[in-house]
């Protein structure tokens, strides 16, 4: 990835400048980040996705101040007839992970790879009728809000008080204090760092794409890593049973022996001492595919005249020792490692690069093709 070249996508900043000045720090409005932007999916195609039970979707309806709650939220899937009429104002349909389901949206995601893949979450598409929105709120993650169709008025503020209204079906700030206001047209984009208060209201029918990032919570990460590592411990740790030939007769039999506590502590130290186990488990978890993704093995064995590319549902990462793909880890070294890392960074290998793989690595990539993780390059 070229990181020093100015990009229209970032308003003429290079990725390096954007990351240094704005990322995770302050908002940036970019007029015509993508000139001539048109919806990548028609409204009907988005509705088809929202009807699928393996795709996460939500419907948010504003009910007006006279209703018991001004907001209503329903989780998908949504049959078309269960959605409000398009002419009815004040509703929004949100569909998650469209980039893993649609090649056109995946191609858009590729433009944001100046941020490490491990941080990228997904692209959510929202369709709103006139006046629709999800209310004033904050997100815990960085987000690029790309206006794709119609107009949306955004109000934003960097308030410290992020208290939420109680009893609401969605996150609504109790006291929203907007400081800036912009109307975004198709092609405009607004970057917001985490915890920045914002409220976007559709002016007429509108579609917005949220390119969203993820940042693990330390407690949740420790929980999932310990669980993941636990499953692999038997392979990496020599089993050793507690022995106590020096145990004296217990005057207080219910008291846990200090030696047993020390043995337990040593067991955990042993488990955490293997740095590769931790790194491997982290990579496996970060590369887990989205729940909406189903890999399709190819119908016919097509040639690899042009090489291979990642399937749009595949998540591929690497560290200094491993390559991770869709929740699994592999080890490679030398030329194979260089080629497979190139596949992870560029998302394709040409046929001549493929031909330079060792027979074992070529066989592994053949298996990835067979299960639909890779596709022949067209
Ligand atoms: C939307 O697209 O309606 C909501 C996006 C957001 O505010 O994060
Ligand atoms: Co938001």
Coordinates of N, CA and C in Angstrom, one line a residue, residues 108-269:
X108 N -14.9 -1.4 -2.5 CA -14.8 -0.2 -1.8 C -14.0 -0.3 -0.5
X109 N -14.2 -1.4 0.2 CA -13.4 -1.6 1.5 C -11.9 -1.6 1.2
X110 N -11.5 -2.1 0.0 CA -10.1 -2.2 -0.3 C -9.4 -0.8 -0.3
X111 N -10.2 0.3 -0.5 CA -9.7 1.7 -0.5 C -9.3 2.1 0.9
X112 N -9.7 1.4 1.9 CA -9.5 1.8 3.3 C -8.4 1.0 4.0
X113 N -7.6 0.3 3.2 CA -6.6 -0.6 3.8 C -5.3 0.1 4.2
X114 N -5.4 1.4 4.3 CA -4.3 2.1 4.9 C -4.4 2.0 6.5
X115 N -5.5 1.4 6.9 CA -5.7 1.0 8.3 C -5.5 -0.5 8.4
X116 N -4.8 -1.0 9.4 CA -4.5 -2.5 9.4 C -5.8 -3.3 9.3
X117 N -5.8 -4.4 8.5 CA -6.9 -5.2 8.3 C -7.5 -5.7 9.7
X118 N -6.6 -5.9 10.7 CA -7.0 -6.4 12.0 C -8.0 -5.4 12.6
X119 N -8.0 -4.2 12.2 CA -8.8 -3.1 12.8 C -10.1 -3.0 12.1
X120 N -10.2 -3.4 10.8 CA -11.4 -3.2 10.0 C -12.5 -4.2 10.4
X121 N -13.7 -3.6 10.6 CA -14.8 -4.5 11.0 C -15.6 -4.8 9.8
X122 N -16.4 -3.9 9.4 CA -17.3 -4.2 8.2 C -17.8 -2.9 7.6
X123 N -18.5 -3.1 6.5 CA -19.3 -1.9 5.9 C -20.8 -2.2 6.2
X124 N -21.4 -1.2 6.9 CA -22.8 -1.3 7.1 C -23.5 -0.3 6.1
X125 N -24.6 -0.7 5.6 CA -25.3 0.2 4.7 C -26.6 0.5 5.3
X126 N -26.9 1.9 5.3 CA -28.2 2.3 5.9 C -29.0 2.9 4.7
X127 N -30.3 2.5 4.7 CA -31.3 3.2 3.8 C -32.2 4.0 4.7
X128 N -32.4 5.2 4.5 CA -33.4 6.0 5.3 C -34.4 6.7 4.4
X129 N -35.7 6.7 4.9 CA -36.7 7.5 4.3 C -36.5 9.0 4.8
X130 N -37.2 9.9 4.2 CA -37.0 11.3 4.6 C -37.1 11.5 6.1
X131 N -36.2 12.2 6.7 CA -36.2 12.4 8.1 C -35.7 11.3 9.0
X132 N -35.3 10.2 8.3 CA -34.9 9.0 9.1 C -33.5 9.2 9.7
X133 N -33.2 8.4 10.7 CA -31.9 8.5 11.4 C -32.0 7.5 12.6
X134 N -30.9 7.4 13.3 CA -30.9 6.5 14.5 C -30.7 7.3 15.7
X135 N -30.9 8.6 15.6 CA -30.8 9.5 16.8 C -29.4 9.9 17.2
X136 N -29.3 10.9 18.1 CA -28.0 11.3 18.6 C -27.4 10.2 19.5
X137 N -26.2 9.8 19.1 CA -25.5 8.8 19.9 C -24.0 8.9 19.7
X138 N -23.3 8.0 20.2 CA -21.8 7.9 20.0 C -21.5 6.4 19.7
X139 N -20.5 6.2 18.9 CA -20.0 4.8 18.7 C -18.7 4.6 19.4
X140 N -18.4 3.4 19.7 CA -17.1 3.1 20.4 C -15.9 3.0 19.5
X141 N -16.2 3.0 18.2 CA -15.2 2.8 17.2 C -15.0 3.9 16.2
X142 N -13.9 3.9 15.5 CA -13.7 4.9 14.4 C -14.7 4.5 13.3
X143 N -15.1 5.5 12.5 CA -16.0 5.2 11.4 C -15.9 6.3 10.3
X144 N -15.9 5.8 9.1 CA -16.1 6.7 7.9 C -17.5 6.6 7.5
X145 N -18.2 7.8 7.4 CA -19.6 7.8 7.0 C -19.6 8.4 5.6
X146 N -19.8 7.5 4.7 CA -19.8 7.9 3.2 C -21.2 8.0 2.7
X147 N -21.5 9.2 2.3 CA -22.9 9.5 1.7 C -22.9 8.9 0.3
X148 N -23.9 8.1 0.0 CA -23.9 7.4 -1.3 C -25.0 7.8 -2.2
X149 N -26.1 8.2 -1.5 CA -27.3 8.6 -2.3 C -28.1 9.7 -1.5
X150 N -28.6 10.7 -2.1 CA -29.4 11.7 -1.4 C -28.5 12.5 -0.4
X151 N -29.2 13.2 0.5 CA -28.5 14.1 1.4 C -28.8 13.7 2.8
X152 N -27.8 13.9 3.7 CA -28.0 13.7 5.1 C -27.3 14.8 5.9
X153 N -28.1 15.4 6.9 CA -27.5 16.4 7.7 C -26.9 15.8 9.0
X154 N -25.6 16.0 9.1 CA -24.9 15.5 10.3 C -24.7 16.6 11.3
X155 N -25.0 16.4 12.5 CA -24.6 17.3 13.6 C -23.6 16.5 14.5
X156 N -22.5 17.1 14.9 CA -21.5 16.4 15.7 C -21.0 17.3 16.8
X157 N -20.6 16.6 17.9 CA -20.0 17.3 19.0 C -19.1 16.4 19.8
X158 N -18.1 17.1 20.5 CA -17.1 16.2 21.2 C -17.4 16.2 22.7
X159 N -18.7 16.2 23.1 CA -19.1 16.3 24.5 C -18.5 15.2 25.3
X160 N -18.3 15.5 26.6 CA -17.7 14.6 27.6 C -18.8 13.7 28.2
X161 N -20.0 14.4 28.3 CA -21.2 13.7 29.0 C -21.8 12.7 27.9
X162 N -21.5 11.4 28.1 CA -22.1 10.5 27.1 C -23.2 9.6 27.8
X163 N -23.9 10.2 28.8 CA -25.0 9.5 29.4 C -26.1 9.2 28.4
X164 N -26.6 8.0 28.5 CA -27.7 7.6 27.5 C -29.0 7.8 28.1
X165 N -30.0 8.0 27.3 CA -31.4 8.0 27.8 C -31.8 6.6 28.3
X166 N -32.4 6.6 29.4 CA -32.8 5.2 30.0 C -34.0 4.7 29.2
X167 N -34.1 3.4 29.2 CA -35.3 2.8 28.7 C -35.5 2.8 27.2
X168 N -34.5 3.2 26.4 CA -34.7 3.3 25.0 C -34.2 2.0 24.3
X169 N -34.8 1.6 23.2 CA -34.4 0.4 22.5 C -33.1 0.5 21.8
X170 N -32.6 1.7 21.7 CA -31.2 1.9 21.1 C -30.5 3.1 21.8
X171 N -29.2 3.2 21.6 CA -28.4 4.2 22.3 C -28.7 5.6 21.9
X172 N -29.4 6.4 22.8 CA -29.7 7.8 22.5 C -29.1 8.6 23.6
X173 N -28.3 9.6 23.2 CA -27.7 10.5 24.2 C -28.8 11.3 24.9
X174 N -28.6 11.4 26.3 CA -29.5 12.1 27.1 C -29.5 13.6 26.8
X175 N -28.2 14.1 26.6 CA -28.1 15.6 26.4 C -27.1 15.8 25.2
X176 N -27.6 15.8 24.0 CA -26.8 16.0 22.8 C -26.4 17.5 22.7
X177 N -25.1 17.7 22.6 CA -24.7 19.1 22.4 C -23.9 19.3 21.1
X178 N -24.6 19.4 20.0 CA -23.9 19.5 18.7 C -23.1 20.8 18.6
X179 N -21.9 20.7 18.0 CA -21.0 21.9 17.8 C -20.9 22.3 16.4
X180 N -21.0 21.3 15.5 CA -20.8 21.5 14.1 C -21.9 20.8 13.3
X181 N -22.2 21.4 12.1 CA -23.3 20.8 11.3 C -22.9 20.8 9.9
X182 N -23.1 19.7 9.2 CA -22.8 19.6 7.7 C -23.9 18.9 7.0
X183 N -24.2 19.3 5.8 CA -25.1 18.5 5.0 C -24.2 17.7 4.0
X184 N -24.2 16.4 4.0 CA -23.4 15.6 3.1 C -24.2 15.2 1.9
X185 N -23.6 15.3 0.7 CA -24.2 14.9 -0.6 C -23.5 13.7 -1.0
X186 N -24.0 13.0 -2.1 CA -23.4 11.8 -2.6 C -21.9 12.0 -2.9
X187 N -21.1 11.2 -2.4 CA -19.6 11.3 -2.6 C -18.9 11.9 -1.4
X188 N -19.6 12.7 -0.6 CA -19.0 13.3 0.6 C -18.8 12.3 1.7
X189 N -17.8 12.5 2.6 CA -17.5 11.5 3.6 C -17.1 12.3 4.9
X190 N -17.6 11.7 6.0 CA -17.2 12.3 7.3 C -16.5 11.2 8.1
X191 N -15.3 11.5 8.6 CA -14.6 10.6 9.5 C -14.9 11.0 10.9
X192 N -15.2 10.1 11.8 CA -15.4 10.4 13.2 C -14.6 9.4 14.1
X193 N -13.8 9.9 15.0 CA -13.1 9.1 16.0 C -14.1 8.5 17.0
X194 N -13.6 7.5 17.8 CA -14.5 6.9 18.7 C -15.1 7.9 19.7
X195 N -16.3 7.6 20.2 CA -16.9 8.4 21.3 C -17.2 9.8 20.9
X196 N -17.3 10.1 19.6 CA -17.7 11.5 19.2 C -19.2 11.5 19.0
X197 N -19.9 12.4 19.6 CA -21.4 12.4 19.5 C -21.8 12.8 18.1
X198 N -22.8 12.1 17.6 CA -23.3 12.5 16.2 C -24.7 12.1 16.0
X199 N -25.3 12.8 15.1 CA -26.7 12.5 14.7 C -26.9 12.9 13.2
X200 N -27.3 11.9 12.5 CA -27.5 12.1 11.0 C -28.9 11.9 10.6
X201 N -29.5 13.0 10.0 CA -30.9 12.9 9.6 C -31.0 13.0 8.1
X202 N -31.8 12.1 7.5 CA -31.9 12.1 6.1 C -32.7 13.2 5.6
X203 N -32.3 13.9 4.5 CA -33.1 14.9 3.9 C -33.6 14.4 2.6
X204 N -34.8 13.8 2.6 CA -35.2 13.0 1.5 C -34.7 11.6 1.6
X205 N -35.0 10.7 0.6 CA -34.5 9.3 0.7 C -32.9 9.4 0.7
X206 N -32.3 8.6 1.5 CA -30.8 8.6 1.5 C -30.2 7.3 1.8
X207 N -29.0 7.1 1.3 CA -28.2 5.9 1.7 C -26.8 6.3 2.2
X208 N -26.4 5.7 3.3 CA -25.1 6.0 3.8 C -24.3 4.7 4.1
X209 N -23.1 4.7 3.7 CA -22.2 3.5 4.0 C -21.3 3.9 5.2
X210 N -21.4 3.0 6.3 CA -20.5 3.2 7.4 C -19.3 2.2 7.3
X211 N -18.1 2.7 7.0 CA -16.9 1.9 7.0 C -16.4 1.9 8.5
X212 N -16.7 0.8 9.2 CA -16.5 0.7 10.6 C -15.3 -0.1 11.0
X213 N -14.7 0.3 12.1 CA -13.5 -0.4 12.6 C -13.8 -1.1 13.9
X214 N -12.9 -2.0 14.4 CA -13.2 -2.6 15.7 C -11.9 -2.4 16.5
X215 N -12.1 -2.4 17.8 CA -11.0 -2.3 18.7 C -11.3 -3.1 19.9
X216 N -10.5 -4.2 20.2 CA -10.9 -5.1 21.2 C -10.9 -4.4 22.6
X217 N -11.9 -4.8 23.4 CA -11.9 -4.5 24.8 C -10.9 -5.4 25.6
X218 N -10.1 -4.9 26.5 CA -9.0 -5.7 27.0 C -9.6 -6.9 27.8
X219 N -10.7 -6.7 28.6 CA -11.2 -7.8 29.4 C -11.8 -8.8 28.5
X220 N -12.6 -8.4 27.4 CA -13.1 -9.4 26.5 C -12.0 -10.1 25.7
X221 N -11.0 -9.4 25.4 CA -9.9 -10.0 24.7 C -9.2 -11.1 25.6
X222 N -8.9 -10.7 26.8 CA -8.3 -11.7 27.7 C -9.2 -12.9 27.9
X223 N -10.5 -12.7 28.0 CA -11.5 -13.8 28.1 C -11.4 -14.7 26.9
X224 N -11.5 -14.1 25.7 CA -11.5 -15.0 24.5 C -10.2 -15.7 24.3
X225 N -9.1 -14.9 24.6 CA -7.7 -15.5 24.4 C -7.5 -16.7 25.3
X226 N -7.9 -16.5 26.6 CA -7.7 -17.6 27.5 C -8.5 -18.8 27.1
X227 N -9.7 -18.6 26.7 CA -10.6 -19.7 26.2 C -10.0 -20.4 25.0
X228 N -9.5 -19.6 24.0 CA -8.9 -20.1 22.8 C -7.6 -20.9 23.1
X229 N -6.8 -20.3 24.0 CA -5.5 -21.0 24.4 C -5.8 -22.3 25.2
X230 N -6.8 -22.3 26.0 CA -7.2 -23.4 26.8 C -7.4 -24.7 25.9
X231 N -8.0 -24.4 24.7 CA -8.3 -25.5 23.8 C -7.0 -26.1 23.2
X232 N -5.9 -25.3 23.2 CA -4.7 -25.8 22.5 C -3.6 -26.2 23.5
X233 N -3.9 -26.0 24.8 CA -2.8 -26.2 25.8 C -2.2 -27.6 25.8
X234 N -3.1 -28.6 25.7 CA -2.6 -30.0 25.7 C -1.6 -30.3 24.7
X235 N -1.6 -29.5 23.6 CA -0.6 -29.7 22.5 C 0.8 -29.0 22.8
X236 N 0.7 -28.0 23.7 CA 2.0 -27.2 23.8 C 2.6 -27.4 25.2
X237 N 1.9 -27.9 26.2 CA 2.4 -28.0 27.6 C 2.5 -29.4 28.0
X238 N 3.7 -29.7 28.6 CA 3.9 -31.1 29.1 C 3.0 -31.2 30.3
X239 N 2.3 -32.3 30.4 CA 1.4 -32.5 31.5 C 2.2 -32.9 32.8
X240 N 1.8 -32.4 33.9 CA 2.6 -32.7 35.1 C 1.5 -32.7 36.2
X241 N 1.5 -33.7 37.0 CA 0.5 -33.8 38.1 C 1.1 -33.3 39.4
X242 N 0.2 -32.7 40.2 CA 0.6 -32.2 41.5 C 1.1 -33.3 42.4
X243 N 2.2 -33.2 43.1 CA 2.8 -34.2 44.0 C 3.1 -33.5 45.3
X244 N 2.8 -34.2 46.4 CA 3.1 -33.5 47.7 C 3.7 -34.5 48.8
X245 N 4.8 -35.1 48.4 CA 5.5 -36.0 49.4 C 5.8 -35.4 50.7
X246 N 5.9 -34.0 50.7 CA 6.3 -33.3 51.9 C 5.1 -32.9 52.7
X247 N 3.9 -33.2 52.3 CA 2.7 -32.7 53.0 C 2.7 -33.3 54.4
X248 N 2.5 -32.4 55.4 CA 2.4 -32.8 56.8 C 1.0 -33.1 57.1
X249 N 0.7 -33.7 58.2 CA -0.6 -34.1 58.7 C -1.4 -32.7 58.9
X250 N -2.6 -32.7 58.3 CA -3.3 -31.4 58.3 C -4.1 -31.2 59.6
X251 N -3.7 -30.2 60.4 CA -4.5 -29.8 61.6 C -5.7 -29.1 61.2
X252 N -5.7 -28.4 60.0 CA -6.8 -27.6 59.5 C -7.1 -28.1 58.1
X253 N -7.9 -29.2 58.0 CA -8.0 -29.9 56.8 C -8.7 -29.1 55.7
X254 N -9.5 -28.1 56.0 CA -10.2 -27.4 55.0 C -9.3 -26.3 54.3
X255 N -8.2 -26.0 54.9 CA -7.3 -25.0 54.4 C -6.6 -25.5 53.2
X256 N -6.6 -24.7 52.1 CA -6.0 -25.1 50.8 C -4.5 -24.9 51.0
X257 N -3.7 -26.0 50.7 CA -2.2 -25.9 50.9 C -1.6 -24.8 50.0
X258 N -0.7 -24.0 50.5 CA -0.1 -23.0 49.8 C 0.7 -23.6 48.6
X259 N 1.2 -24.8 48.7 CA 1.9 -25.4 47.6 C 1.0 -25.7 46.4
X260 N -0.3 -26.0 46.7 CA -1.2 -26.3 45.7 C -1.5 -25.0 44.9
X261 N -1.6 -23.9 45.7 CA -1.9 -22.6 45.1 C -0.7 -22.2 44.2
X262 N 0.6 -22.5 44.7 CA 1.8 -22.2 43.9 C 1.8 -23.0 42.6
X263 N 1.3 -24.3 42.7 CA 1.3 -25.2 41.6 C 0.3 -24.6 40.5
X264 N -0.8 -24.1 41.0 CA -1.8 -23.6 40.0 C -1.2 -22.4 39.3
X265 N -0.5 -21.5 40.1 CA 0.1 -20.3 39.5 C 1.1 -20.7 38.5
X266 N 1.9 -21.7 38.8 CA 3.0 -22.1 37.9 C 2.3 -22.7 36.6
X267 N 1.2 -23.4 36.8 CA 0.5 -23.9 35.6 C 0.1 -22.8 34.6
X268 N -0.4 -21.7 35.2 CA -0.8 -20.6 34.4 C 0.4 -19.9 33.8
X269 N 1.5 -19.8 34.5 CA 2.7 -19.2 34.0 C 3.2 -20.0 32.8

